[in-house]
Coordinates of C-alpha atoms in Angstrom, one line a residue:
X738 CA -13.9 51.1 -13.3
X739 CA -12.0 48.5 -15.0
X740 CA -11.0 45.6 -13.4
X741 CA -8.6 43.0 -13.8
X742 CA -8.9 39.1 -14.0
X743 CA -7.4 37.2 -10.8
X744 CA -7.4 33.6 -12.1
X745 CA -8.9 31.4 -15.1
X746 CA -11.8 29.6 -13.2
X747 CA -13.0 26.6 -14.4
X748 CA -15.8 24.0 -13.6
X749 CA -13.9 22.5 -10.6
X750 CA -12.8 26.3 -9.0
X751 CA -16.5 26.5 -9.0
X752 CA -17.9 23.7 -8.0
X753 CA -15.4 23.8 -5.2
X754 CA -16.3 27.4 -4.3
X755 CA -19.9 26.2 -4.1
X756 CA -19.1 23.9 -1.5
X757 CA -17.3 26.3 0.4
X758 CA -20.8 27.8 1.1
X759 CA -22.8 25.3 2.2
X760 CA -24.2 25.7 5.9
X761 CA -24.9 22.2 6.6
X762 CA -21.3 21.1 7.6
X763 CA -21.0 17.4 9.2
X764 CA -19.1 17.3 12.4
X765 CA -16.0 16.4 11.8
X766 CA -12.3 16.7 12.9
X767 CA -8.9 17.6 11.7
X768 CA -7.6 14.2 12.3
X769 CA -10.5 12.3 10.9
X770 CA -10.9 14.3 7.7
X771 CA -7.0 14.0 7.3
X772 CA -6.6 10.5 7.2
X773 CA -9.8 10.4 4.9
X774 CA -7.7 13.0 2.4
X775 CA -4.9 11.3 2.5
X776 CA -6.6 7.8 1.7
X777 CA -8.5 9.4 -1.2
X778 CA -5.4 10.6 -2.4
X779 CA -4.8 8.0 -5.2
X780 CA -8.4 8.2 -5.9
X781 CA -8.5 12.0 -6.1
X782 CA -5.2 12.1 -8.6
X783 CA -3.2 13.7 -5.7
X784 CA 0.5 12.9 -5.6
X785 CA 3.8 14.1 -5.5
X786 CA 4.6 17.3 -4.9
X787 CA 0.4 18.0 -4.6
X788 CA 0.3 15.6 -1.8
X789 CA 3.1 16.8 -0.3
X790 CA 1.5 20.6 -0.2
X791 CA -1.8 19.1 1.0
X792 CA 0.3 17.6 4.1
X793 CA 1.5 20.9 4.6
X794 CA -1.7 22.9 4.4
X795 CA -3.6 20.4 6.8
X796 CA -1.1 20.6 9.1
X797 CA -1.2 24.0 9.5
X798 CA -4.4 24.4 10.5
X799 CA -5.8 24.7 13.9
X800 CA -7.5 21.3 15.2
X801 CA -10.5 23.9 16.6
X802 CA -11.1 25.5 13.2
X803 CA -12.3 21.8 11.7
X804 CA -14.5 21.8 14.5
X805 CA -18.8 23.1 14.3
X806 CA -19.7 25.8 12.3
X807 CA -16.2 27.1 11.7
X808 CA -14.0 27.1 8.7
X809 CA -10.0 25.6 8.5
X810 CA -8.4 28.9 6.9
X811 CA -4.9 28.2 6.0
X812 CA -2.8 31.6 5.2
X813 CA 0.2 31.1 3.7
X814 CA 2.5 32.4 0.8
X815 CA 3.2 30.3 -2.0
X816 CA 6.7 31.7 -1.8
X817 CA 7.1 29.8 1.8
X818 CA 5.1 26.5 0.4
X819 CA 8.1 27.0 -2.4
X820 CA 10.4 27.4 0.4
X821 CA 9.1 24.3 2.6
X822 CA 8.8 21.8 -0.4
X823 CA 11.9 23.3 -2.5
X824 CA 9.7 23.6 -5.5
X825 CA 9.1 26.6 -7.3
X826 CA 6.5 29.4 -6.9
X827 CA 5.3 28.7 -10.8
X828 CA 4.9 24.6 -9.5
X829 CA 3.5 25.7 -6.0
X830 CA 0.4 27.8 -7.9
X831 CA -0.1 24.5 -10.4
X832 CA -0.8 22.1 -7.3
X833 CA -2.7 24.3 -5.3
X834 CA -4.8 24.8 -8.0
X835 CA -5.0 20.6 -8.5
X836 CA -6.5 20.5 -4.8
X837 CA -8.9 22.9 -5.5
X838 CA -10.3 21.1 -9.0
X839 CA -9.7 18.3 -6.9
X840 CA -12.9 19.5 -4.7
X841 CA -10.8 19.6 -1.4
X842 CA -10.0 23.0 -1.2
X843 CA -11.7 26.2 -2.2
X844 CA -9.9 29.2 -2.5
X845 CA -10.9 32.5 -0.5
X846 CA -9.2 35.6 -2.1
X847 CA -8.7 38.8 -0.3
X848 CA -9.1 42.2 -2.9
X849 CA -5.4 41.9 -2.7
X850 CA -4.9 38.4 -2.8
X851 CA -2.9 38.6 -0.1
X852 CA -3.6 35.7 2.1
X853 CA -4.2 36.6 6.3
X854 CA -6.0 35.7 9.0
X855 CA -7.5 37.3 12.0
X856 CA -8.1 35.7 15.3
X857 CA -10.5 36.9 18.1
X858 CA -9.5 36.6 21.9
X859 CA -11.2 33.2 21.7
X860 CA -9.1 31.8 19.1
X861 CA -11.8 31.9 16.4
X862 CA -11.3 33.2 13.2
X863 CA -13.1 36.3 13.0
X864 CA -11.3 37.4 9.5
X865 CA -9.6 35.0 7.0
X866 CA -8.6 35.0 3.5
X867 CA -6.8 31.9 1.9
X868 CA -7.0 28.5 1.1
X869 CA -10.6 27.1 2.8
X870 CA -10.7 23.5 3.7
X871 CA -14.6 23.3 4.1
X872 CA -15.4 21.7 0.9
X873 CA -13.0 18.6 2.7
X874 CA -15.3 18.6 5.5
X875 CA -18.9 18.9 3.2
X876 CA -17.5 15.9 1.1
X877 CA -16.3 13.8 4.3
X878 CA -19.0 11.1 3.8
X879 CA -18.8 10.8 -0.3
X880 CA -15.0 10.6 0.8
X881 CA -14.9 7.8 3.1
X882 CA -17.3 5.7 0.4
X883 CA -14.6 6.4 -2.2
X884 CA -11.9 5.1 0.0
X885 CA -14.0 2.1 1.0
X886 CA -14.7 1.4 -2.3
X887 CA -10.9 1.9 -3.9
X888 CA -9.7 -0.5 -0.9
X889 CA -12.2 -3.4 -1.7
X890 CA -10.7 -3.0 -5.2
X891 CA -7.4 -3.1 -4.4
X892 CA -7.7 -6.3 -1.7
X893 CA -9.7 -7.9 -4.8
X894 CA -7.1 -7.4 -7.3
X895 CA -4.5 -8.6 -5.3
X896 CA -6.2 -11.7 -4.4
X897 CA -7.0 -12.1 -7.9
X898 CA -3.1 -11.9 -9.2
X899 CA -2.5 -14.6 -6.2
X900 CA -4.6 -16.6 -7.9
X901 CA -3.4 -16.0 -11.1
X902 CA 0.1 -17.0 -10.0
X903 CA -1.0 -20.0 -7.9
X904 CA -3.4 -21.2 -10.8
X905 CA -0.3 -20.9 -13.1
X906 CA 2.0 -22.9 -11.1
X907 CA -0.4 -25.5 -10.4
X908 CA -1.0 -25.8 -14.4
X909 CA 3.2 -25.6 -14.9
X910 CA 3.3 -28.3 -12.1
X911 CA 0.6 -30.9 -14.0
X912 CA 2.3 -30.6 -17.3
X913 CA 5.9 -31.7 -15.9
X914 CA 3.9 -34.9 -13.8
X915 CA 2.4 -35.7 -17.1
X916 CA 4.3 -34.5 -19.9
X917 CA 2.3 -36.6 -22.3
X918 CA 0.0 -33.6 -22.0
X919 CA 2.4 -30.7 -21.5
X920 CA 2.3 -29.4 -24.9
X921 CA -1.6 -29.1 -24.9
X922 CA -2.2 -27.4 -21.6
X923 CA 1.1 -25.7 -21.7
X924 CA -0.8 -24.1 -25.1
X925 CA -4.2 -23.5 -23.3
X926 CA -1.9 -22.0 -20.6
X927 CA -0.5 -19.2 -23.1
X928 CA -4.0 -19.0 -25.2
X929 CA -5.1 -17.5 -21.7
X930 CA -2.1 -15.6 -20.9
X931 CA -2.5 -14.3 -24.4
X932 CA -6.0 -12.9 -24.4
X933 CA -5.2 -9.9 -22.9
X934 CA -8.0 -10.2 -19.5
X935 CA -7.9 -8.2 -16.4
X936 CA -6.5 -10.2 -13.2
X937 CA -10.2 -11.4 -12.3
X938 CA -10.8 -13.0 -15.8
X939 CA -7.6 -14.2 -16.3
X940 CA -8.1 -15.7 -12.9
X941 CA -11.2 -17.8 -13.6
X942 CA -10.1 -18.9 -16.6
X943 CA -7.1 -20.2 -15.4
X944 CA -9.3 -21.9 -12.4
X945 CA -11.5 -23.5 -15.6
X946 CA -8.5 -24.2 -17.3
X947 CA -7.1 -26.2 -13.5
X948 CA -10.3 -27.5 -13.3
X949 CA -10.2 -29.3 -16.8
X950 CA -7.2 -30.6 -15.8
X951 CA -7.6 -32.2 -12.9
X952 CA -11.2 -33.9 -14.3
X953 CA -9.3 -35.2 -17.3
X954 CA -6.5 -36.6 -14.7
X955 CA -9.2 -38.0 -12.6
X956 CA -11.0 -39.3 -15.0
X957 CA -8.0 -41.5 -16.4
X958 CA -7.1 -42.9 -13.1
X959 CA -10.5 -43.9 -12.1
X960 CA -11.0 -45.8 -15.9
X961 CA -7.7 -47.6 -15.2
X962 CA -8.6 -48.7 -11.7
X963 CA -11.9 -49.9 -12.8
X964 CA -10.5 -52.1 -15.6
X965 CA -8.0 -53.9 -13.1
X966 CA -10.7 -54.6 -10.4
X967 CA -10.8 -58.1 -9.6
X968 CA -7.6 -59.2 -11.2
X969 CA -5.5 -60.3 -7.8
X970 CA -2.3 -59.9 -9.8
X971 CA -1.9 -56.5 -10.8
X972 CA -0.5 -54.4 -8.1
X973 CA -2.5 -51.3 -6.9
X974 CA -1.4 -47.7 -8.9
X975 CA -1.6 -45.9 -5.7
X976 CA 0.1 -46.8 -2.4
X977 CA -1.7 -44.7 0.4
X978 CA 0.9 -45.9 2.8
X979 CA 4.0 -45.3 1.7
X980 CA 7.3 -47.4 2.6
X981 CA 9.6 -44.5 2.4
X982 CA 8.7 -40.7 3.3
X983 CA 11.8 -39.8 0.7
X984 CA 10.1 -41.2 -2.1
X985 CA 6.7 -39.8 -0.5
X986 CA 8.8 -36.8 -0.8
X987 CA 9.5 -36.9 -4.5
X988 CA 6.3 -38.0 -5.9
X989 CA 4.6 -34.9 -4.2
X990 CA 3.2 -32.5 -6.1
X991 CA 5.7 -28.9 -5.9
X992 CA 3.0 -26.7 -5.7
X993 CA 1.7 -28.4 -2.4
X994 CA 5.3 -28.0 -1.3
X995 CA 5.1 -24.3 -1.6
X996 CA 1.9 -23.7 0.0
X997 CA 3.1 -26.0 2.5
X998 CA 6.1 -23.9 3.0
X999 CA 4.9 -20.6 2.2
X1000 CA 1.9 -20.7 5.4
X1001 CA 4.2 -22.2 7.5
X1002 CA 6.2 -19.1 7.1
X1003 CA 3.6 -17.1 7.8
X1004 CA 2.9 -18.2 10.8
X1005 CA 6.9 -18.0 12.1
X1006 CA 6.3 -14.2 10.9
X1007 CA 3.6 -14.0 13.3
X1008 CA 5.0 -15.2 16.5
X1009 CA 8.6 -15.6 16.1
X1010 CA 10.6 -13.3 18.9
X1011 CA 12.6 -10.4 17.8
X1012 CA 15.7 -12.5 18.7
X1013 CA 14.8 -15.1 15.9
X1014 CA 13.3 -12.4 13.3
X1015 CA 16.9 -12.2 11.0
X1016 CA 16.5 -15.8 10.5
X1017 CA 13.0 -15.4 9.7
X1018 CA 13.4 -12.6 7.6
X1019 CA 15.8 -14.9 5.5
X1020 CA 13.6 -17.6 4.7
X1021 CA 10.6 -15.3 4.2
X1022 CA 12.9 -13.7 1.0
X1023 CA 13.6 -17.1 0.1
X1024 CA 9.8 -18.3 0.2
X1025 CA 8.7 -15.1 -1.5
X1026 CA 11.1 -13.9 -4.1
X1027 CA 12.4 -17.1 -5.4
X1028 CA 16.0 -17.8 -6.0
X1029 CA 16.6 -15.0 -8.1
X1030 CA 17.5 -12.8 -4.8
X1031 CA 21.7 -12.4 -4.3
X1032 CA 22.9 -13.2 -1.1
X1033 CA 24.1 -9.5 -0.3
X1034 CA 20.4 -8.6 -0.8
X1035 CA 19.5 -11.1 1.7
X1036 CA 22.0 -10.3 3.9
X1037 CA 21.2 -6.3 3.8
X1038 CA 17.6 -7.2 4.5
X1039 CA 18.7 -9.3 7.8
X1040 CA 20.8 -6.9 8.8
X1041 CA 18.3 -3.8 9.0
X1042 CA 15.7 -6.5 10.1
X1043 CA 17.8 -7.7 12.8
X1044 CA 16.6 -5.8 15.7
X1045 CA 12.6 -4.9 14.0
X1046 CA 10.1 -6.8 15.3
X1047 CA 6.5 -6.3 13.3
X1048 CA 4.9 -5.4 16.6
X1049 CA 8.0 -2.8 17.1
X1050 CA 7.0 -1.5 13.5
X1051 CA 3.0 -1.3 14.9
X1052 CA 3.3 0.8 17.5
X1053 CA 5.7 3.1 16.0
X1054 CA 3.7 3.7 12.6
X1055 CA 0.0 3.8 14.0
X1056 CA -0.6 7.1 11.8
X1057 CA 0.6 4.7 8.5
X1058 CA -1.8 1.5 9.5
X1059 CA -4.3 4.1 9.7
X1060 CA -3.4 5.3 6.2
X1061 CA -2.8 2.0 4.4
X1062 CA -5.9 0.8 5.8
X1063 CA -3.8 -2.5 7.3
X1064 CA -2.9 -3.6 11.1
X1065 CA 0.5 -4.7 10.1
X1066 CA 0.2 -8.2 11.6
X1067 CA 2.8 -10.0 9.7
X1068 CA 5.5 -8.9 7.5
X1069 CA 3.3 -10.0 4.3
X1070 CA 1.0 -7.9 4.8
X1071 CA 3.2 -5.5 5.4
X1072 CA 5.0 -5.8 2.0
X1073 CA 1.2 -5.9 0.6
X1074 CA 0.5 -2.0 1.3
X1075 CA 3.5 -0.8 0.0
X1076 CA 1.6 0.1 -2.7
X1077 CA -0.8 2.9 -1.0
X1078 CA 2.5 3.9 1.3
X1079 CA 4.3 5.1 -2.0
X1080 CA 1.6 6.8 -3.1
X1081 CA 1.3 8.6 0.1
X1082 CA 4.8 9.8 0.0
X1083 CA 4.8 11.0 -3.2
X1084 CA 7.2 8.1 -4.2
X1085 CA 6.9 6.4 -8.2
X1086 CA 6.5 2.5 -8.9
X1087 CA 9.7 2.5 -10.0
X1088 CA 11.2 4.4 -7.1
X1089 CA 9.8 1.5 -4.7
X1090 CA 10.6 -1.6 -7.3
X1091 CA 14.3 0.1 -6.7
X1092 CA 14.7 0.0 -3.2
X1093 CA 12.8 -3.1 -2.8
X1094 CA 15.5 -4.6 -5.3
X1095 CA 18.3 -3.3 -3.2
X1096 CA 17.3 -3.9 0.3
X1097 CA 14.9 -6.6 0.3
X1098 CA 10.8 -6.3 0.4
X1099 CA 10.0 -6.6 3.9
X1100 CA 13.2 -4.0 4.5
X1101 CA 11.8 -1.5 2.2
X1102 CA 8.3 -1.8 3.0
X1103 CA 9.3 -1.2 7.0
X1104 CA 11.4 2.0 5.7
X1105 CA 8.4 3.3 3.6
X1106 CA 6.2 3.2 6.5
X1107 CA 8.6 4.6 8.4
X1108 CA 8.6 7.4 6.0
X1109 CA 4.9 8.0 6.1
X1110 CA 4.7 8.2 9.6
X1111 CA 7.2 10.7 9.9
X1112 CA 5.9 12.6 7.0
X1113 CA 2.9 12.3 8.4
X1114 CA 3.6 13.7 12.0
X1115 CA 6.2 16.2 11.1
X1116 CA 5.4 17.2 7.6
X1117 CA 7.1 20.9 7.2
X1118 CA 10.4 18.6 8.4
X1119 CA 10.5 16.3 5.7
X1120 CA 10.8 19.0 2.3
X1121 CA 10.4 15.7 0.0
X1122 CA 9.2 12.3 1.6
X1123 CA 10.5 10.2 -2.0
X1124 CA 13.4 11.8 -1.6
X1125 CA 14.1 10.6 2.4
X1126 CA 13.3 7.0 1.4
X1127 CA 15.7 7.0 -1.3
X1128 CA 18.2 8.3 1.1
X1129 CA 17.7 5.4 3.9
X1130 CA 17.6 3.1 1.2
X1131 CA 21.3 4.2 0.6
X1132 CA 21.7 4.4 4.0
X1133 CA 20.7 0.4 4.5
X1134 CA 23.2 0.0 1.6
X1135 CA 26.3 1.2 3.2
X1136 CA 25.1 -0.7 6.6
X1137 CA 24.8 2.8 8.3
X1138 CA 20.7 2.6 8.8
X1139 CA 19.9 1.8 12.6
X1140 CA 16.1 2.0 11.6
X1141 CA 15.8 0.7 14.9
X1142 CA 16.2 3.9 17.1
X1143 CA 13.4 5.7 14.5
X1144 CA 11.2 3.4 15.1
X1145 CA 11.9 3.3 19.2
X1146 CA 11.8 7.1 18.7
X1147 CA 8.4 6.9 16.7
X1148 CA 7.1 4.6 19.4
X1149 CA 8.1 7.1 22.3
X1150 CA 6.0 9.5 20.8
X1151 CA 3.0 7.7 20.0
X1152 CA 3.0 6.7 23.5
X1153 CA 3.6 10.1 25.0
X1154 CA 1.0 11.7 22.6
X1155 CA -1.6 8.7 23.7
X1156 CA -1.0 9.2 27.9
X1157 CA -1.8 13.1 27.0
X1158 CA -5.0 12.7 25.3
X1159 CA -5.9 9.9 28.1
X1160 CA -5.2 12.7 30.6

């Protein structure tokens, strides 16, 4: 009897397989391994229409079939996962197959192929043949060290480009206070700029750089004070009490200026009352972006803003905090996990850079965590998660976006779903 090749296996469909076997299964639930999944996501190469499909297949499954010694079947066609996600069969087949060399997924074939499941008058699965969620639930620990590991990354690469840009100005700053040496750090500046280092290199060699700096600065004033001890006619270089705060004003450093400004900020983001948050959300733009922002960005960003508080935006999106790994406690930080939201949703770099250009930052980042949420609760709803920010983007745009009454909405349920599990 002859008989006929299924699929090409490879290493992964193996090792995947092999995991789908073990006995020793941590205990574990849909929820938890879930969030874990979609966390690991960037890690795991997963995005796009993959992620998408893996949103789909997890919410299928029962919550009691990710529990003990059972196994989260999932039994359904790729002709309705090309249905749900508006893909095609031929592209459904390609990303199923990613979450399986992705060591997530195993698959479990029928003799057919067809994929079924059987249910006992408990609920169990008695017989199932499909897509097998049990290597998810073996890896669950290696997992969660991955995710801990790619977020301590991330939060050190982004202090490191703060640094970077704070190191720079500071160095920009110092050559227009003494431009008798602006040519030769403004050169040291470029020589780093020019090596080609990743942010933490660049970022303490621009600190060694600040540091020579402000020694050789030091240094100078200190020589010069020295030499004019004692002679009672020359008048100090340095009056610690100043006769007028304007000039006080002018001779200060811009770089303290901007810190000054840019914490102070902060803390208005913090615990300024929804009434006051479209002025807020006007001079955080300003303290952020620059000047190179257009008023009618500004004034979109205000205007979806207007009614949003960050502790609105909490409670409506728990699912997204939980994803982004982030409490949402200010609109910075906030804006800072845009990048994991867009990767959750399936959404490109320059996809986000677009609506962020158009609507404001802190606008766009509120709508993309509005999108995972929703993606997240309701994800056979939402065929294409990139494709709903786009559209509220243009929504915001035309000054037809009440985001608003989703976020009440999101709230609603979050609250309803928490006084049911309470019960």
């Amino acid at each position: 009897m002859e008989i006929a090749s299924f699929r090409r296996i490879t290493p992964g469909i193996l090792a995947s397989a092999r995991l789908a076997m073990a006995n020793d299964i941590p205990e574990t639930s849909k929820a938890e391994v879930a969030i874990i999944l979609k966390k690991a996501a960037p890690i795991l190469g997963i995005d796009g229409s993959t992620y998408h499909i893996m949103d789909i297949l997890i919410g299928l499954s029962r919550a009691d079939d990710w529990k003990g010694a059972n196994r989260p079947i999932v039994a359904i066609s790729n002709a309705k996962l090309a249905e749900y996600t508006c893909r095609s069969e031929r592209q459904v087949t390609r990303c199923i197959r990613r979450l399986v060399e992705a060591g997530i997924v195993a698959y479990r074939d029928s003799p057919t192929g067809r994929r079924f499941v059987y249910r006992g008058k408990d609920g169990d699965i008695s017989k199932g043949y499909g897509l097998d969620f049990t290597p998810a639930r073996v890896r669950i620990n290696e997992l969660k060290a991955l995710v801990n590991e790619f977020q301590a990354r991330l939060n050190s690469e982004q202090e490191a480009r703060r640094a970077v840009t704070r190191l720079s100005r500071a160095i920009v700053d110092a050559c227009e206070a003494y431009p008798e040496h602006a040519v030769r750090w403004s050169e040291e500046l470029e020589r780093v700029k020019g090596l080609g280092l990743d942010l933490e290199e660049e970022a303490k060699a621009l600190e060694e750089v600040h540091i020579g700096i402000v020694a050789e600065v030091t240094d100078e004033y200190v020589q010069h004070d020295m030499s004019a001890e004692g002679d009672m006619r020359v008048t100090p270089n340095i009056n610690t009490t100043p006769q007028n705060s304007f000039e006080s004003k002018e001779k200060r450093p811009r770089s303290d200026e901007r810190e000054i400004s840019h914490s102070a900020y902060d803390r208005y983001a913090v615990d300024a009352s929804t009434e006051k948050k479209s002025e807020l959300i006007r001079l955080e733009a300003h303290a952020s972006t620059g000047r190179n922002r257009t008023g009618s960005v500004d004034e979109i960003q205000s205007s979806v803003l207007a009614s949003v508080s960050v502790g609105l935006l909490r409670a409506a999106c728990p699912q997204a905090c939980e994803m982004a790994g982030k409490e949402f406690r200010s609109w910075p930080e906030l804006a800072a996990a845009a990048p994991v939201m867009r990767v959750m949703i399936g959404l490109s770099e320059a996809g986000w850079v677009d609506g962020a250009g158009r609507v404001g930052r802190y606008a766009a980042a509120a709508i993309l965590a509005t999108v995972l949420e929703k993606s997240a609760r309701l994800p056979d709803q939402i065929s294409s998660p990139g494709g709903y920010f786009r559209a509220m983007i243009d929504r915001a745009v035309e000054g037809q976006l009440h985001l608003e009454k989703s976020l009440f909405g999101l709230a609603d349920g979050a609250f309803k779903r928490g006084a049911g599990g309470a019960q």
